[in-house]
Short mmCIF file of N, CA and C in Angstrom, two decimals:
data_model
loop_
_atom_site.label_atom_id
_atom_site.label_comp_id
_atom_site.label_asym_id
_atom_site.label_seq_id
_atom_site.Cartn_x
_atom_site.Cartn_y
_atom_site.Cartn_z
N UNK A 1435 42.28 28.17 -32.89
CA UNK A 1435 42.26 27.47 -31.23
C UNK A 1435 41.55 28.12 -29.56
N UNK A 1436 42.62 29.51 -29.88
CA UNK A 1436 42.42 30.42 -28.49
C UNK A 1436 41.78 31.49 -29.37
N UNK A 1437 40.95 31.91 -28.41
CA UNK A 1437 40.31 33.19 -28.60
C UNK A 1437 41.10 34.45 -28.35
N UNK A 1438 41.34 36.02 -28.73
CA UNK A 1438 42.09 36.46 -28.51
C UNK A 1438 41.27 37.77 -27.80
N UNK A 1439 39.98 37.55 -28.21
CA UNK A 1439 39.15 38.80 -27.71
C UNK A 1439 38.14 38.77 -26.24
N UNK A 1440 38.72 39.69 -25.42
CA UNK A 1440 37.63 39.78 -24.11
C UNK A 1440 37.11 40.51 -24.18
N UNK A 1441 35.72 40.33 -23.45
CA UNK A 1441 34.78 41.30 -23.17
C UNK A 1441 35.24 41.91 -22.23
N UNK A 1442 34.78 43.51 -22.37
CA UNK A 1442 34.85 44.34 -21.58
C UNK A 1442 34.13 44.11 -20.33
N UNK A 1443 33.25 43.34 -20.39
CA UNK A 1443 32.41 43.00 -19.02
C UNK A 1443 32.62 41.39 -18.67
N UNK A 1444 33.19 41.21 -19.60
CA UNK A 1444 33.65 39.72 -19.19
C UNK A 1444 33.88 39.60 -17.63
N UNK A 1445 35.36 40.25 -17.57
CA UNK A 1445 36.59 40.17 -16.44
C UNK A 1445 37.60 39.50 -16.54
N UNK A 1446 36.94 38.40 -17.74
CA UNK A 1446 38.17 37.34 -18.60
C UNK A 1446 38.80 37.13 -19.00
N UNK A 1447 39.71 36.99 -19.04
CA UNK A 1447 41.33 36.85 -20.15
C UNK A 1447 41.14 36.01 -21.08
N UNK A 1448 40.78 36.11 -22.07
CA UNK A 1448 40.10 34.90 -22.95
C UNK A 1448 41.30 34.12 -23.80
N UNK A 1449 42.48 34.79 -23.48
CA UNK A 1449 43.68 34.35 -24.65
C UNK A 1449 43.83 33.35 -23.91
N UNK A 1450 43.71 32.46 -22.81
CA UNK A 1450 44.37 31.30 -22.59
C UNK A 1450 42.95 30.30 -22.77
N UNK A 1451 42.19 30.73 -23.28
CA UNK A 1451 40.80 29.66 -23.03
C UNK A 1451 40.87 29.13 -24.27
N UNK A 1452 40.36 27.92 -24.37
CA UNK A 1452 40.18 27.08 -25.71
C UNK A 1452 38.63 27.06 -26.27
N UNK A 1453 38.37 26.49 -27.13
CA UNK A 1453 37.51 26.40 -27.50
C UNK A 1453 36.00 26.02 -26.76
N UNK A 1454 36.14 24.85 -26.30
CA UNK A 1454 35.49 23.77 -25.17
C UNK A 1454 35.42 25.17 -23.94
N UNK A 1455 36.41 25.41 -23.55
CA UNK A 1455 36.37 26.39 -22.15
C UNK A 1455 35.15 27.08 -22.53
N UNK A 1456 35.13 28.38 -23.64
CA UNK A 1456 34.41 29.35 -23.94
C UNK A 1456 33.38 28.51 -24.59
N UNK A 1457 33.05 27.50 -24.21
CA UNK A 1457 31.30 26.88 -24.72
C UNK A 1457 31.10 26.86 -23.72
N UNK A 1458 32.17 26.27 -22.47
CA UNK A 1458 31.08 25.67 -20.94
C UNK A 1458 31.16 27.60 -20.43
N UNK A 1459 32.03 28.42 -20.39
CA UNK A 1459 31.30 29.41 -20.36
C UNK A 1459 30.17 30.65 -20.85
N UNK A 1460 30.31 30.23 -21.95
CA UNK A 1460 29.04 30.71 -22.51
C UNK A 1460 27.64 30.12 -21.64
N UNK A 1461 27.53 28.85 -21.32
CA UNK A 1461 26.66 27.99 -21.28
C UNK A 1461 26.14 28.30 -19.79
N UNK A 1462 27.32 28.68 -19.14
CA UNK A 1462 27.17 28.73 -17.89
C UNK A 1462 26.62 30.57 -17.50
N UNK A 1463 27.18 31.37 -18.17
CA UNK A 1463 26.40 32.55 -18.27
C UNK A 1463 24.83 32.48 -18.46
N UNK A 1464 24.56 31.90 -20.10
CA UNK A 1464 23.10 31.94 -20.32
C UNK A 1464 22.06 31.30 -19.09
N UNK A 1465 22.93 30.25 -18.59
CA UNK A 1465 22.30 29.57 -17.42
C UNK A 1465 21.77 30.33 -16.73
N UNK A 1466 22.83 31.42 -15.86
CA UNK A 1466 22.59 32.15 -14.85
C UNK A 1466 21.44 32.86 -15.04
N UNK A 1467 21.50 33.78 -16.36
CA UNK A 1467 19.98 34.77 -16.75
C UNK A 1467 18.82 34.23 -17.18
N UNK A 1468 18.92 32.76 -17.03
CA UNK A 1468 17.52 31.95 -17.49
C UNK A 1468 16.73 31.54 -16.18
N UNK A 1469 17.87 31.41 -15.88
CA UNK A 1469 17.10 30.61 -13.98
C UNK A 1469 16.60 32.06 -12.83
N UNK A 1470 17.04 33.04 -12.85
CA UNK A 1470 17.33 34.45 -12.43
C UNK A 1470 15.40 34.33 -12.09
N UNK A 1471 14.78 33.75 -10.87
CA UNK A 1471 13.59 33.26 -10.51
C UNK A 1471 13.10 34.91 -9.90
N UNK A 1472 11.72 35.69 -10.37
CA UNK A 1472 11.19 35.89 -9.52
C UNK A 1472 9.56 35.77 -9.66
N UNK A 1473 9.47 36.12 -8.30
CA UNK A 1473 7.84 35.39 -7.72
C UNK A 1473 6.43 36.37 -8.61
N UNK A 1474 5.61 36.02 -9.72
CA UNK A 1474 4.84 36.86 -9.89
C UNK A 1474 4.14 37.45 -8.79
N UNK A 1475 3.59 38.16 -9.43
CA UNK A 1475 2.60 39.45 -8.26
C UNK A 1475 1.51 38.74 -8.95
N UNK A 1476 0.59 39.31 -7.67
CA UNK A 1476 -1.06 39.20 -7.56
C UNK A 1476 -1.52 38.84 -8.90
N UNK A 1477 -1.41 40.57 -9.45
CA UNK A 1477 -1.87 40.93 -10.71
C UNK A 1477 -1.19 40.52 -11.58
N UNK A 1478 -0.15 39.58 -11.45
CA UNK A 1478 0.13 38.74 -12.69
C UNK A 1478 -0.37 37.43 -13.23
N UNK A 1479 -1.03 36.91 -11.57
CA UNK A 1479 -1.43 35.76 -11.85
C UNK A 1479 -2.36 35.54 -12.65
N UNK A 1480 -3.54 36.65 -11.60
CA UNK A 1480 -4.81 36.84 -12.23
C UNK A 1480 -4.94 37.48 -13.84
N UNK A 1481 -3.59 37.54 -14.49
CA UNK A 1481 -3.24 38.41 -15.76
C UNK A 1481 -3.49 36.99 -16.39
N UNK A 1482 -2.55 36.01 -15.94
CA UNK A 1482 -2.23 34.94 -16.73
C UNK A 1482 -2.93 33.98 -16.95
N UNK A 1483 -3.97 34.19 -15.58
CA UNK A 1483 -5.54 32.59 -15.36
C UNK A 1483 -6.95 33.57 -16.08
N UNK A 1484 -6.45 34.82 -16.64
CA UNK A 1484 -7.22 35.81 -17.32
C UNK A 1484 -6.99 34.82 -18.99
N UNK A 1485 -5.90 35.04 -18.90
CA UNK A 1485 -5.65 34.76 -20.82
C UNK A 1485 -5.54 33.15 -20.62
N UNK A 1486 -5.85 32.62 -19.70
CA UNK A 1486 -5.71 31.28 -19.94
C UNK A 1486 -6.96 30.64 -20.51
N UNK A 1487 -8.24 31.62 -19.92
CA UNK A 1487 -9.44 31.06 -19.90
C UNK A 1487 -9.71 31.79 -21.35
N UNK A 1488 -9.28 32.96 -21.34
CA UNK A 1488 -9.35 33.38 -22.93
C UNK A 1488 -9.02 32.31 -24.21
N UNK A 1489 -7.09 31.71 -23.65
CA UNK A 1489 -6.77 30.49 -24.90
C UNK A 1489 -8.21 29.67 -25.12
N UNK A 1490 -8.82 28.84 -24.26
CA UNK A 1490 -9.55 27.66 -24.12
C UNK A 1490 -10.74 28.33 -24.56
N UNK A 1491 -11.32 29.51 -24.38
CA UNK A 1491 -12.55 29.87 -24.37
C UNK A 1491 -12.43 29.96 -25.94
N UNK A 1492 -11.45 30.05 -26.89
CA UNK A 1492 -11.09 30.74 -28.03
C UNK A 1492 -10.56 29.13 -28.84
N UNK A 1493 -10.32 28.48 -27.79
CA UNK A 1493 -10.08 26.53 -28.87
C UNK A 1493 -11.82 26.05 -28.96
N UNK A 1494 -12.04 26.77 -27.52
CA UNK A 1494 -13.71 25.78 -27.85
C UNK A 1494 -14.67 26.66 -28.98
N UNK A 1495 -14.12 28.03 -29.38
CA UNK A 1495 -15.02 28.24 -30.20
C UNK A 1495 -14.09 27.83 -31.89
N UNK A 1496 -12.94 27.92 -31.68
CA UNK A 1496 -12.18 27.74 -32.65
C UNK A 1496 -12.77 25.76 -33.27
N UNK A 1497 -12.91 25.31 -32.30
CA UNK A 1497 -13.45 23.77 -32.33
C UNK A 1497 -14.66 23.60 -33.24
N UNK A 1498 -15.44 24.42 -32.54
CA UNK A 1498 -16.93 24.78 -33.09
C UNK A 1498 -17.14 25.09 -34.50
N UNK A 1499 -16.79 25.69 -34.59
CA UNK A 1499 -16.35 26.84 -36.05
C UNK A 1499 -15.95 25.39 -37.09
N UNK A 1500 -14.52 24.58 -36.43
CA UNK A 1500 -14.67 23.40 -37.32
C UNK A 1500 -15.25 22.50 -37.38
N UNK A 1501 -15.95 21.87 -36.22
CA UNK A 1501 -17.20 21.41 -36.69
C UNK A 1501 -18.23 21.75 -37.59
N UNK A 1502 -18.34 22.95 -37.14
CA UNK A 1502 -19.47 23.41 -38.54
C UNK A 1502 -18.87 23.39 -39.87
N UNK A 1503 -17.83 23.65 -39.99
CA UNK A 1503 -17.61 23.87 -41.33
C UNK A 1503 -17.23 22.26 -42.02
N UNK A 1504 -17.20 20.97 -41.14
CA UNK A 1504 -16.73 20.15 -41.75
C UNK A 1504 -18.60 19.63 -41.84
N UNK A 1505 -19.15 19.73 -41.52
CA UNK A 1505 -20.82 19.95 -41.31
C UNK A 1505 -21.26 20.23 -43.16
N UNK A 1506 -20.73 21.43 -42.92
CA UNK A 1506 -20.85 22.33 -44.21
C UNK A 1506 -20.87 21.24 -45.30
N UNK A 1507 -19.35 20.99 -45.34
CA UNK A 1507 -18.63 20.22 -46.03
C UNK A 1507 -19.73 18.96 -46.79
N UNK A 1508 -19.92 18.47 -45.67
CA UNK A 1508 -20.61 17.19 -45.84
C UNK A 1508 -22.02 17.15 -46.43
N UNK A 1509 -22.62 18.46 -46.28
CA UNK A 1509 -23.38 19.02 -46.57
C UNK A 1509 -23.79 19.42 -48.07
N UNK A 1510 -22.35 19.95 -48.54
CA UNK A 1510 -22.40 20.42 -50.03
C UNK A 1510 -21.94 18.57 -50.73
N UNK A 1511 -20.95 17.94 -50.24
CA UNK A 1511 -20.97 16.85 -50.79
C UNK A 1511 -22.19 16.09 -51.07
N UNK A 1512 -22.73 15.80 -50.21
CA UNK A 1512 -24.40 15.24 -50.56
C UNK A 1512 -25.25 15.80 -51.90
N UNK A 1513 -24.62 17.10 -51.47
CA UNK A 1513 -25.82 17.98 -52.45
C UNK A 1513 -25.53 18.16 -53.98
N UNK A 1514 -24.20 17.83 -54.08
CA UNK A 1514 -23.33 17.61 -55.35
C UNK A 1514 -23.72 15.61 -55.89
N UNK A 1515 -23.81 15.23 -54.68
CA UNK A 1515 -24.22 14.10 -55.02
C UNK A 1515 -25.90 13.92 -55.76
N UNK A 1516 -26.47 14.43 -54.79
CA UNK A 1516 -28.06 14.86 -55.17
C UNK A 1516 -28.47 15.52 -56.65
N UNK A 1517 -27.33 16.41 -56.97
CA UNK A 1517 -27.20 16.68 -58.24
C UNK A 1517 -27.09 16.15 -59.33
N UNK A 1518 -25.59 15.32 -59.05
CA UNK A 1518 -25.48 14.66 -59.78
C UNK A 1518 -26.48 13.66 -60.59
N UNK A 1519 -27.42 12.84 -59.97
CA UNK A 1519 -28.30 11.83 -59.85
C UNK A 1519 -29.77 12.23 -60.37
N UNK A 1520 -30.04 14.06 -59.86
CA UNK A 1520 -31.45 14.37 -60.67
C UNK A 1520 -30.26 15.16 -61.97
N UNK A 1521 -29.72 15.57 -62.74
CA UNK A 1521 -28.93 15.21 -63.67
C UNK A 1521 -29.36 14.79 -64.59
N UNK A 1522 -28.61 12.77 -64.13
CA UNK A 1522 -29.05 11.69 -64.92
C UNK A 1522 -30.16 11.47 -64.83
N UNK A 1523 -31.02 11.74 -63.77
CA UNK A 1523 -32.39 11.38 -64.36
C UNK A 1523 -33.33 12.92 -65.32
N UNK A 1524 -32.67 13.72 -65.13
CA UNK A 1524 -33.44 14.50 -66.23
C UNK A 1524 -32.75 14.45 -68.46
N UNK A 1525 -31.77 13.96 -67.73
CA UNK A 1525 -30.93 13.30 -69.43
C UNK A 1525 -31.98 12.10 -69.64
N UNK A 1526 -32.07 11.38 -68.85
CA UNK A 1526 -33.07 9.65 -69.13
C UNK A 1526 -34.29 10.42 -69.63
N UNK A 1527 -34.98 11.24 -68.81
CA UNK A 1527 -36.63 11.65 -69.41
C UNK A 1527 -36.06 12.58 -70.55
N UNK A 1528 -35.16 13.50 -70.76
CA UNK A 1528 -35.26 13.78 -71.74
C UNK A 1528 -34.96 13.56 -73.06
N UNK A 1529 -34.14 12.20 -73.16
CA UNK A 1529 -33.87 11.69 -74.07
C UNK A 1529 -35.13 10.31 -74.84
N UNK A 1530 -35.58 9.76 -73.30
CA UNK A 1530 -36.76 9.00 -73.43
C UNK A 1530 -38.47 10.12 -74.12
N UNK A 1531 -38.35 10.98 -74.24
CA UNK A 1531 -39.23 12.39 -74.58
C UNK A 1531 -38.87 12.23 -76.05
N UNK A 1532 -37.65 12.76 -76.07
CA UNK A 1532 -37.32 12.81 -78.03
C UNK A 1532 -37.44 11.68 -78.51
N UNK A 1533 -37.08 10.59 -77.81
CA UNK A 1533 -37.54 9.53 -78.54
C UNK A 1533 -39.02 8.81 -78.94
N UNK A 1534 -39.58 9.19 -78.15
CA UNK A 1534 -41.09 9.05 -77.98
C UNK A 1534 -41.49 9.79 -79.18
N UNK A 1535 -41.30 11.50 -79.42
CA UNK A 1535 -41.75 12.25 -79.83
C UNK A 1535 -41.06 12.31 -81.63
N UNK A 1536 -40.18 11.32 -81.37
CA UNK A 1536 -39.40 11.33 -82.69
C UNK A 1536 -40.67 10.12 -83.38
N UNK A 1537 -40.90 8.94 -82.83
CA UNK A 1537 -41.41 7.83 -82.80
C UNK A 1537 -42.99 8.44 -83.26
N UNK A 1538 -43.44 9.52 -82.30
CA UNK A 1538 -44.86 9.70 -82.87
C UNK A 1538 -44.61 10.47 -83.88
N UNK A 1539 -44.28 11.35 -84.60
CA UNK A 1539 -43.47 12.14 -85.46
C UNK A 1539 -43.37 11.23 -86.94
N UNK A 1540 -42.90 10.06 -86.50
CA UNK A 1540 -42.75 9.24 -87.46
C UNK A 1540 -43.39 8.77 -88.30
N UNK A 1541 -44.87 8.55 -86.86
CA UNK A 1541 -46.00 7.27 -87.36
C UNK A 1541 -46.92 8.10 -88.11
N UNK A 1542 -46.91 9.28 -87.61
CA UNK A 1542 -47.80 10.44 -88.39
C UNK A 1542 -47.26 10.83 -89.89
N UNK A 1543 -45.97 10.26 -90.32
CA UNK A 1543 -46.17 10.47 -91.81
C UNK A 1543 -46.36 9.54 -92.24
N UNK A 1544 -46.39 8.56 -91.98
CA UNK A 1544 -46.45 7.16 -93.22
C UNK A 1544 -48.02 7.06 -93.60
#
């Protein structure tokens, strides 16, 4: 329950604190560290604006690339479908020619 360690920089004797108090103390000190505000310099503001512009430009480029990739995927799917149709047609013509050839050869033998 009681913590016996006291940090040298804390200046607090934690031997009398229970677990809930130490959590609150920790939350308080972390809160102070995170709320320390400084005004950004003009250079930092310009740098941040440039970074935001660069990020937006990169997002636009990625969006364009994604659209292009999707377009190419659609083209590939269409080409695969056309290839299957052509393959079916070629097989059908080949069978028809083979049947016609065997009928023609069979007719000559008689």
